[in-house]
Structures are given as C-alpha cells and as structure tokens.
N, CA and C atoms as an extended XYZ file, in Angstrom:
411
Properties=species:S:1:pos:R:3:atomname:S:1:resname:S:1:resid:I:1 pbc="F F F"
N        99.320      101.282       79.918 N   MET     1
C       100.404      100.900       80.789 CA  MET     1
C        99.904       99.918       81.872 C   MET     1
N        98.731      100.211       82.452 N   LEU     2
C        98.186       99.327       83.476 CA  LEU     2
C        97.827       97.970       82.879 C   LEU     2
N        97.272       97.985       81.678 N   ASN     3
C        96.948       96.730       81.012 CA  ASN     3
C        98.208       95.912       80.750 C   ASN     3
N        99.276       96.584       80.423 N   ARG     4
C       100.554       95.903       80.171 CA  ARG     4
C       101.059       95.257       81.458 C   ARG     4
N       100.890       95.944       82.582 N   PHE     5
C       101.318       95.405       83.874 CA  PHE     5
C       100.543       94.124       84.183 C   PHE     5
N        99.225       94.131       83.983 N   TRP     6
C        98.404       92.956       84.317 CA  TRP     6
C        98.690       91.764       83.419 C   TRP     6
N        99.232       92.008       82.238 N   ARG     7
C        99.602       90.906       81.345 CA  ARG     7
C       101.000       90.386       81.648 C   ARG     7
N       101.744       91.099       82.466 N   SER     8
C       103.098       90.683       82.791 CA  SER     8
C       103.079       89.586       83.848 C   SER     8
N       104.248       89.082       84.166 N   VAL     9
C       104.369       88.025       85.152 CA  VAL     9
C       104.310       88.577       86.579 C   VAL     9
N       104.348       89.913       86.736 N   TRP    10
C       104.420       90.494       88.072 CA  TRP    10
C       103.198       90.226       88.945 C   TRP    10
N       101.966       90.342       88.500 N   PRO    11
C       100.848       90.061       89.411 CA  PRO    11
C       100.872       88.654       90.013 C   PRO    11
N       101.067       87.583       89.219 N   PRO    12
C       101.115       86.269       89.868 CA  PRO    12
C       102.340       86.091       90.759 C   PRO    12
N       103.476       86.665       90.368 N   LEU    13
C       104.665       86.551       91.211 CA  LEU    13
C       104.467       87.267       92.540 C   LEU    13
N       103.918       88.477       92.488 N   LEU    14
C       103.672       89.225       93.728 CA  LEU    14
C       102.654       88.525       94.612 C   LEU    14
N       101.621       87.919       94.007 N   TRP    15
C       100.622       87.175       94.781 CA  TRP    15
C       101.256       85.954       95.437 C   TRP    15
N       102.121       85.262       94.706 N   THR    16
C       102.818       84.089       95.248 CA  THR    16
C       103.695       84.496       96.429 C   THR    16
N       104.399       85.603       96.304 N   LEU    17
C       105.240       86.114       97.379 CA  LEU    17
C       104.384       86.556       98.572 C   LEU    17
N       103.250       87.182       98.301 N   THR    18
C       102.356       87.609       99.376 CA  THR    18
C       101.849       86.409      100.165 C   THR    18
N       101.468       85.353       99.465 N   ILE    19
C       101.036       84.134      100.140 CA  ILE    19
C       102.151       83.611      101.042 C   ILE    19
N       103.350       83.563      100.515 N   PHE    20
C       104.480       83.054      101.296 CA  PHE    20
C       104.696       83.883      102.564 C   PHE    20
N       104.728       85.205      102.409 N   VAL    21
C       104.980       86.073      103.561 CA  VAL    21
C       103.884       85.936      104.604 C   VAL    21
N       102.613       85.939      104.179 N   LEU    22
C       101.513       85.850      105.145 CA  LEU    22
C       101.420       84.481      105.801 C   LEU    22
N       101.841       83.449      105.087 N   MET    23
C       101.755       82.107      105.677 CA  MET    23
C       102.921       81.773      106.599 C   MET    23
N       103.997       82.557      106.556 N   ILE    24
C       105.105       82.272      107.479 CA  ILE    24
C       105.071       83.189      108.717 C   ILE    24
N       104.092       84.089      108.775 N   LEU    25
C       103.980       84.920      109.971 CA  LEU    25
C       103.742       84.040      111.186 C   LEU    25
N       104.389       84.355      112.293 N   PRO    26
C       104.128       83.593      113.523 CA  PRO    26
C       102.657       83.734      113.932 C   PRO    26
N       102.101       82.663      114.484 N   GLY    27
C       100.699       82.639      114.880 CA  GLY    27
C       100.303       83.746      115.832 C   GLY    27
N       101.224       84.142      116.726 N   GLU    28
C       100.877       85.189      117.690 CA  GLU    28
C       100.811       86.577      117.056 C   GLU    28
N       101.352       86.726      115.827 N   ASP    29
C       101.280       88.019      115.130 CA  ASP    29
C        99.967       88.194      114.373 C   ASP    29
N        99.171       87.139      114.302 N   LEU    30
C        97.902       87.207      113.570 CA  LEU    30
C        96.803       87.697      114.508 C   LEU    30
N        95.944       88.597      114.026 N   PRO    31
C        94.838       89.084      114.881 CA  PRO    31
C        93.844       87.955      115.168 C   PRO    31
N        93.204       88.058      116.333 N   ASP    32
C        92.210       87.055      116.684 CA  ASP    32
C        90.905       87.668      117.186 C   ASP    32
N        90.655       88.910      116.784 N   ASP    33
C        89.405       89.549      117.176 CA  ASP    33
C        88.651       89.989      115.933 C   ASP    33
N        87.392       90.348      116.098 N   GLY    34
C        86.571       90.760      114.962 CA  GLY    34
C        86.333       89.617      114.000 C   GLY    34
N        86.423       89.909      112.721 N   ILE    35
C        86.181       88.882      111.704 CA  ILE    35
C        87.254       87.782      111.767 C   ILE    35
N        88.455       88.132      112.221 N   PHE    36
C        89.534       87.145      112.307 CA  PHE    36
C        89.301       86.137      113.423 C   PHE    36
N        88.399       86.456      114.348 N   GLY    37
C        88.100       85.547      115.436 CA  GLY    37
C        87.049       84.505      115.102 C   GLY    37
N        86.462       84.602      113.922 N   MET    38
C        85.461       83.611      113.509 CA  MET    38
C        86.088       82.233      113.436 C   MET    38
N        85.363       81.209      113.850 N   PRO    39
C        85.918       79.851      113.734 CA  PRO    39
C        86.219       79.499      112.271 C   PRO    39
N        87.391       78.984      112.060 N   ASP    40
C        87.848       78.541      110.733 CA  ASP    40
C        87.871       79.634      109.684 C   ASP    40
N        87.995       80.884      110.104 N   PHE    41
C        88.099       81.986      109.133 CA  PHE    41
C        89.347       81.805      108.276 C   PHE    41
N        90.398       81.249      108.879 N   ASP    42
C        91.640       81.064      108.121 CA  ASP    42
C        91.463       80.134      106.920 C   ASP    42
N        90.474       79.233      106.994 N   LYS    43
C        90.223       78.336      105.872 CA  LYS    43
C        89.702       79.131      104.672 C   LYS    43
N        88.865       80.117      104.952 N   LEU    44
C        88.358       80.997      103.896 CA  LEU    44
C        89.501       81.806      103.293 C   LEU    44
N        90.422       82.237      104.125 N   VAL    45
C        91.596       82.982      103.641 CA  VAL    45
C        92.455       82.083      102.757 C   VAL    45
N        92.701       80.857      103.202 N   HIS    46
C        93.475       79.910      102.397 CA  HIS    46
C        92.792       79.671      101.041 C   HIS    46
N        91.492       79.488      101.068 N   PHE    47
C        90.729       79.298       99.829 CA  PHE    47
C        90.970       80.473       98.873 C   PHE    47
N        90.824       81.676       99.381 N   GLY    48
C        91.025       82.887       98.567 CA  GLY    48
C        92.439       83.026       98.048 C   GLY    48
N        93.418       82.705       98.907 N   PHE    49
C        94.823       82.761       98.470 CA  PHE    49
C        95.039       81.901       97.238 C   PHE    49
N        94.581       80.676       97.294 N   PHE    50
C        94.906       79.739       96.227 CA  PHE    50
C        93.979       79.846       95.035 C   PHE    50
N        92.774       80.373       95.231 N   PHE    51
C        91.938       80.731       94.087 CA  PHE    51
C        92.661       81.795       93.268 C   PHE    51
N        93.126       82.838       93.967 N   GLY    52
C        93.841       83.912       93.295 CA  GLY    52
C        95.137       83.438       92.654 C   GLY    52
N        95.848       82.556       93.322 N   PHE    53
C        97.093       81.992       92.796 CA  PHE    53
C        96.862       81.348       91.451 C   PHE    53
N        95.916       80.427       91.381 N   VAL    54
C        95.650       79.700       90.127 CA  VAL    54
C        95.087       80.630       89.073 C   VAL    54
N        94.169       81.488       89.447 N   TRP    55
C        93.569       82.391       88.464 CA  TRP    55
C        94.606       83.333       87.869 C   TRP    55
N        95.457       83.915       88.723 N   LEU    56
C        96.468       84.854       88.211 CA  LEU    56
C        97.508       84.163       87.311 C   LEU    56
N        97.989       82.991       87.734 N   TRP    57
C        98.951       82.283       86.899 CA  TRP    57
C        98.327       81.818       85.592 C   TRP    57
N        97.084       81.352       85.627 N   ASN    58
C        96.423       80.953       84.378 CA  ASN    58
C        96.169       82.146       83.482 C   ASN    58
N        95.813       83.276       84.082 N   ASN    59
C        95.608       84.495       83.310 CA  ASN    59
C        96.893       84.914       82.611 C   ASN    59
N        97.993       84.869       83.351 N   TRP    60
C        99.286       85.210       82.760 CA  TRP    60
C        99.630       84.232       81.640 C   TRP    60
N        99.417       82.961       81.874 N   ASN    61
C        99.717       81.945       80.868 CA  ASN    61
C        98.890       82.187       79.610 C   ASN    61
N        97.624       82.501       79.774 N   ARG    62
C        96.761       82.759       78.625 CA  ARG    62
C        97.198       84.023       77.896 C   ARG    62
N        97.541       85.063       78.631 N   GLY    63
C        97.987       86.325       78.016 CA  GLY    63
C        99.321       86.199       77.311 C   GLY    63
N       100.132       85.305       77.804 N   ARG    64
C       101.444       85.084       77.207 CA  ARG    64
C       101.326       84.581       75.788 C   ARG    64
N       100.342       83.760       75.541 N   TYR    65
C       100.133       83.228       74.197 CA  TYR    65
C        99.091       84.013       73.417 C   TYR    65
N        98.482       85.023       74.053 N   LYS    66
C        97.489       85.889       73.425 CA  LYS    66
C        96.369       85.091       72.791 C   LYS    66
N        95.932       84.065       73.473 N   THR    67
C        94.857       83.237       72.946 CA  THR    67
C        94.060       82.670       74.102 C   THR    67
N        92.840       82.329       73.849 N   SER    68
C        92.030       81.708       74.894 CA  SER    68
C        92.111       80.186       74.793 C   SER    68
N        92.847       79.692       73.825 N   THR    69
C        92.909       78.240       73.641 CA  THR    69
C        94.143       77.644       74.301 C   THR    69
N        94.518       78.208       75.450 N   THR    70
C        95.613       77.642       76.229 CA  THR    70
C        95.263       76.197       76.512 C   THR    70
N        96.238       75.329       76.399 N   SER    71
C        95.966       73.915       76.540 CA  SER    71
C        95.405       73.594       77.922 C   SER    71
N        94.547       72.617       77.941 N   HIS    72
C        93.965       72.154       79.216 CA  HIS    72
C        95.051       71.610       80.122 C   HIS    72
N        96.079       71.060       79.518 N   THR    73
C        97.177       70.478       80.292 CA  THR    73
C        97.899       71.564       81.085 C   THR    73
N        98.208       72.699       80.451 N   SER    74
C        98.924       73.752       81.166 CA  SER    74
C        98.057       74.330       82.283 C   SER    74
N        96.756       74.447       82.077 N   LEU    75
C        95.866       74.911       83.152 CA  LEU    75
C        95.884       73.936       84.323 C   LEU    75
N        95.870       72.633       84.017 N   PHE    76
C        95.865       71.610       85.044 CA  PHE    76
C        97.197       71.559       85.779 C   PHE    76
N        98.294       71.772       85.067 N   VAL    77
C        99.625       71.781       85.698 CA  VAL    77
C        99.696       72.924       86.707 C   VAL    77
N        99.157       74.066       86.377 N   ILE    78
C        99.156       75.188       87.324 CA  ILE    78
C        98.332       74.839       88.549 C   ILE    78
N        97.213       74.158       88.364 N   PHE    79
C        96.405       73.712       89.505 CA  PHE    79
C        97.221       72.758       90.389 C   PHE    79
N        97.918       71.799       89.779 N   LEU    80
C        98.731       70.855       90.551 CA  LEU    80
C        99.868       71.553       91.292 C   LEU    80
N       100.494       72.536       90.646 N   LEU    81
C       101.558       73.294       91.289 CA  LEU    81
C       101.021       74.062       92.486 C   LEU    81
N        99.807       74.595       92.370 N   ALA    82
C        99.200       75.316       93.488 CA  ALA    82
C        98.954       74.371       94.658 C   ALA    82
N        98.468       73.175       94.376 N   CYS    83
C        98.257       72.190       95.454 CA  CYS    83
C        99.568       71.834       96.116 C   CYS    83
N       100.611       71.621       95.318 N   ALA    84
C       101.927       71.298       95.874 CA  ALA    84
C       102.476       72.452       96.700 C   ALA    84
N       102.262       73.682       96.243 N   TYR    85
C       102.702       74.871       96.985 CA  TYR    85
C       101.997       74.943       98.331 C   TYR    85
N       100.699       74.672       98.343 N   GLY    86
C        99.933       74.691       99.600 CA  GLY    86
C       100.407       73.643      100.570 C   GLY    86
N       100.651       72.446      100.070 N   ILE    87
C       101.165       71.360      100.933 CA  ILE    87
C       102.557       71.716      101.442 C   ILE    87
N       103.401       72.207      100.569 N   GLY    88
C       104.746       72.609      100.957 CA  GLY    88
C       104.751       73.699      101.999 C   GLY    88
N       103.847       74.654      101.871 N   MET    89
C       103.773       75.744      102.843 CA  MET    89
C       103.332       75.235      104.211 C   MET    89
N       102.453       74.255      104.247 N   GLU    90
C       102.044       73.678      105.539 CA  GLU    90
C       103.220       72.999      106.229 C   GLU    90
N       104.003       72.254      105.470 N   TYR    91
C       105.191       71.614      106.055 CA  TYR    91
C       106.226       72.670      106.480 C   TYR    91
N       106.365       73.715      105.664 N   PHE    92
C       107.278       74.806      106.014 CA  PHE    92
C       106.835       75.451      107.317 C   PHE    92
N       105.537       75.719      107.467 N   GLN    93
C       105.010       76.312      108.696 CA  GLN    93
C       105.332       75.415      109.898 C   GLN    93
N       105.136       74.151      109.736 N   LYS    94
C       105.323       73.194      110.830 CA  LYS    94
C       106.783       73.159      111.287 C   LYS    94
N       107.712       73.128      110.348 N   HIS    95
C       109.119       72.914      110.691 CA  HIS    95
C       109.917       74.186      110.906 C   HIS    95
N       109.486       75.327      110.356 N   PHE    96
C       110.313       76.525      110.432 CA  PHE    96
C       109.671       77.713      111.121 C   PHE    96
N       108.368       77.742      111.309 N   THR    97
C       107.749       78.913      111.909 CA  THR    97
C       107.125       78.643      113.262 C   THR    97
N       107.055       77.395      113.647 N   GLY    98
C       106.437       77.078      114.928 CA  GLY    98
C       104.913       77.058      114.877 C   GLY    98
N       104.347       77.246      113.707 N   ARG    99
C       102.899       77.152      113.565 CA  ARG    99
C       102.521       75.696      113.384 C   ARG    99
N       101.278       75.399      113.657 N   SER   100
C       100.841       74.005      113.587 CA  SER   100
C       100.526       73.590      112.151 C   SER   100
N       100.656       72.321      111.904 N   PHE   101
C       100.300       71.710      110.622 CA  PHE   101
C        98.819       71.372      110.704 C   PHE   101
N        98.036       71.812      109.728 N   ASP   102
C        96.601       71.564      109.731 CA  ASP   102
C        96.196       71.013      108.372 C   ASP   102
N        95.756       69.780      108.358 N   ILE   103
C        95.344       69.126      107.105 CA  ILE   103
C        94.154       69.877      106.480 C   ILE   103
N        93.334       70.526      107.328 N   ARG   104
C        92.190       71.275      106.784 CA  ARG   104
C        92.649       72.502      105.995 C   ARG   104
N        93.816       73.040      106.335 N   ASP   105
C        94.378       74.123      105.512 CA  ASP   105
C        94.730       73.612      104.127 C   ASP   105
N        95.255       72.412      104.061 N   ILE   106
C        95.571       71.815      102.747 CA  ILE   106
C        94.292       71.588      101.940 C   ILE   106
N        93.245       71.142      102.623 N   TYR   107
C        91.956       70.982      101.923 CA  TYR   107
C        91.461       72.324      101.394 C   TYR   107
N        91.571       73.364      102.215 N   ALA   108
C        91.115       74.700      101.779 CA  ALA   108
C        91.981       75.222      100.636 C   ALA   108
N        93.289       75.009      100.730 N   ASP   109
C        94.185       75.413       99.628 CA  ASP   109
C        93.804       74.708       98.331 C   ASP   109
N        93.591       73.401       98.427 N   SER   110
C        93.255       72.615       97.239 CA  SER   110
C        91.884       72.978       96.684 C   SER   110
N        90.908       73.248       97.567 N   ALA   111
C        89.581       73.652       97.107 CA  ALA   111
C        89.657       75.007       96.425 C   ALA   111
N        90.432       75.929       96.953 N   GLY   112
C        90.611       77.236       96.302 CA  GLY   112
C        91.291       77.097       94.962 C   GLY   112
N        92.305       76.230       94.895 N   ALA   113
C        93.004       75.981       93.630 CA  ALA   113
C        92.059       75.373       92.609 C   ALA   113
N        91.234       74.422       93.061 N   LEU   114
C        90.271       73.793       92.163 CA  LEU   114
C        89.262       74.820       91.648 C   LEU   114
N        88.770       75.669       92.540 N   ALA   115
C        87.822       76.716       92.115 CA  ALA   115
C        88.481       77.677       91.125 C   ALA   115
N        89.732       78.027       91.389 N   GLY   116
C        90.466       78.906       90.457 CA  GLY   116
C        90.679       78.238       89.111 C   GLY   116
N        90.965       76.939       89.136 N   TRP   117
C        91.146       76.197       87.889 CA  TRP   117
C        89.829       76.138       87.099 C   TRP   117
N        88.739       75.828       87.804 N   LEU   118
C        87.442       75.783       87.133 CA  LEU   118
C        87.055       77.145       86.565 C   LEU   118
N        87.305       78.195       87.351 N   PHE   119
C        87.005       79.546       86.888 CA  PHE   119
C        87.860       79.878       85.660 C   PHE   119
N        89.121       79.498       85.693 N   SER   120
C        89.993       79.757       84.543 CA  SER   120
C        89.588       78.919       83.344 C   SER   120
N        89.220       77.674       83.596 N   PHE   121
C        88.857       76.766       82.521 CA  PHE   121
C        87.576       77.218       81.824 C   PHE   121
N        86.527       77.507       82.602 N   PHE   122
C        85.263       77.928       82.010 CA  PHE   122
C        85.235       79.416       81.734 C   PHE   122
N        86.051       80.181       82.440 N   GLY   123
C        86.100       81.623       82.233 CA  GLY   123
C        86.809       82.016       80.963 C   GLY   123
N        87.526       81.083       80.342 N   LYS   124
C        88.246       81.436       79.124 CA  LYS   124
C        87.286       81.827       78.010 C   LYS   124
N        86.043       81.436       78.145 N   LYS   125
C        85.048       81.808       77.146 CA  LYS   125
C        84.764       83.302       77.161 C   LYS   125
N        85.116       83.951       78.279 N   ILE   126
C        84.875       85.401       78.385 CA  ILE   126
C        86.199       86.162       78.429 C   ILE   126
N        87.267       85.493       78.000 N   SER   127
C        88.594       86.098       77.987 CA  SER   127
C        88.634       87.277       77.011 C   SER   127
N        89.410       88.311       77.308 N   PRO   128
C        89.554       89.413       76.352 CA  PRO   128
C        90.245       88.994       75.077 C   PRO   128
N        90.893       87.823       75.075 N   TYR   129
C        91.597       87.341       73.891 CA  TYR   129
C        90.727       86.455       73.025 C   TYR   129
N        89.532       86.147       73.482 N   ARG   130
C        88.657       85.157       72.859 CA  ARG   130
C        88.367       85.470       71.394 C   ARG   130
N        88.006       86.694       71.079 N   ASN   131
C        87.545       87.026       69.722 CA  ASN   131
C        88.542       87.860       68.938 C   ASN   131
N        89.764       87.838       69.342 N   ARG   132
C        90.761       88.645       68.661 CA  ARG   132
C        90.881       88.180       67.212 C   ARG   132
N        90.807       89.143       66.287 N   GLY   133
C        90.976       88.838       64.887 CA  GLY   133
C        89.722       88.360       64.201 C   GLY   133
N        88.623       88.324       64.901 N   ARG   134
C        87.384       87.868       64.285 CA  ARG   134
C        86.462       89.070       64.065 C   ARG   134
N        85.532       88.882       63.157 N   ASN   135
C        84.546       89.917       62.915 CA  ASN   135
C        83.640       90.028       64.148 C   ASN   135
N        83.481       91.213       64.670 N   GLN   136
C        82.715       91.425       65.890 CA  GLN   136
C        81.244       91.752       65.633 C   GLN   136
N        80.806       91.738       64.388 N   ASN   137
C        79.417       92.066       64.076 CA  ASN   137
C        78.483       90.954       64.368 C   ASN   137
C-alpha cells in the first residue's frame, strides 16, 4: 500500500503545495533564531525545495510508465517547469505577500532543480524499474 502511494501523483502534488504554502508565509512569521538565523540559510531551503520538486515529479513520471527509459525531454521539461515555478513564486511573493523579491532565491531554486534533474537523469540507472523483466542472475 505504501509503495502504491509513492508511485501515485500525491507525493509530488503535496510537495508542490507545501512549497507554495511555505513560500507565501509572511516574512515576520518565519523564525530568525538558531539555524534559521544563519546568513542565507533560506537559499539552502530553496535549493532543497526544488531538488525535491524535480526529483519527485521525475520519479512519478518514471513510475507512470514503469520504465527507466523515460525520455530525456520529459525530464528536462520538468526541470524547466520547476525553474518557471520558482521564478513565478518570487514574483508572487513580491506582489501579493509583501515579501521581497530576491534574485538569489531564483538562483537557489534553479540550482536545486538542476541538481534534482541531474540526480533523476543519472539516478535512473538505479531505478527499481531498471531491470524489470530481465534475468537477475
């Protein structure tokens, strides 16, 4: 049952919604002490958000076709959509939440998306679908 859940569209959808909710929080609601007080810690968070975004959507896409030979084009399209989502969220923050627009957040989003794409692209060699139907000896 748990394996079925992870192959469904729910994990990437929930992650996408989580990113949206956390990125529209007003700046004064975010903690600024402890680890959150580190300079540019939010860039690391943005990187992680978009790494997870691309990896989860690529994982779902690969599981949907039950093969590790998902086209390079579809993996790249997910990467581009993640970059567009990150840019869109920065503009949304600027115009609707009162938070500042930071180009470095876009760089962190794009770097995380790129890392997720690379991990998905090269990680397909270790996909659970890789050897399906082949002799395992």
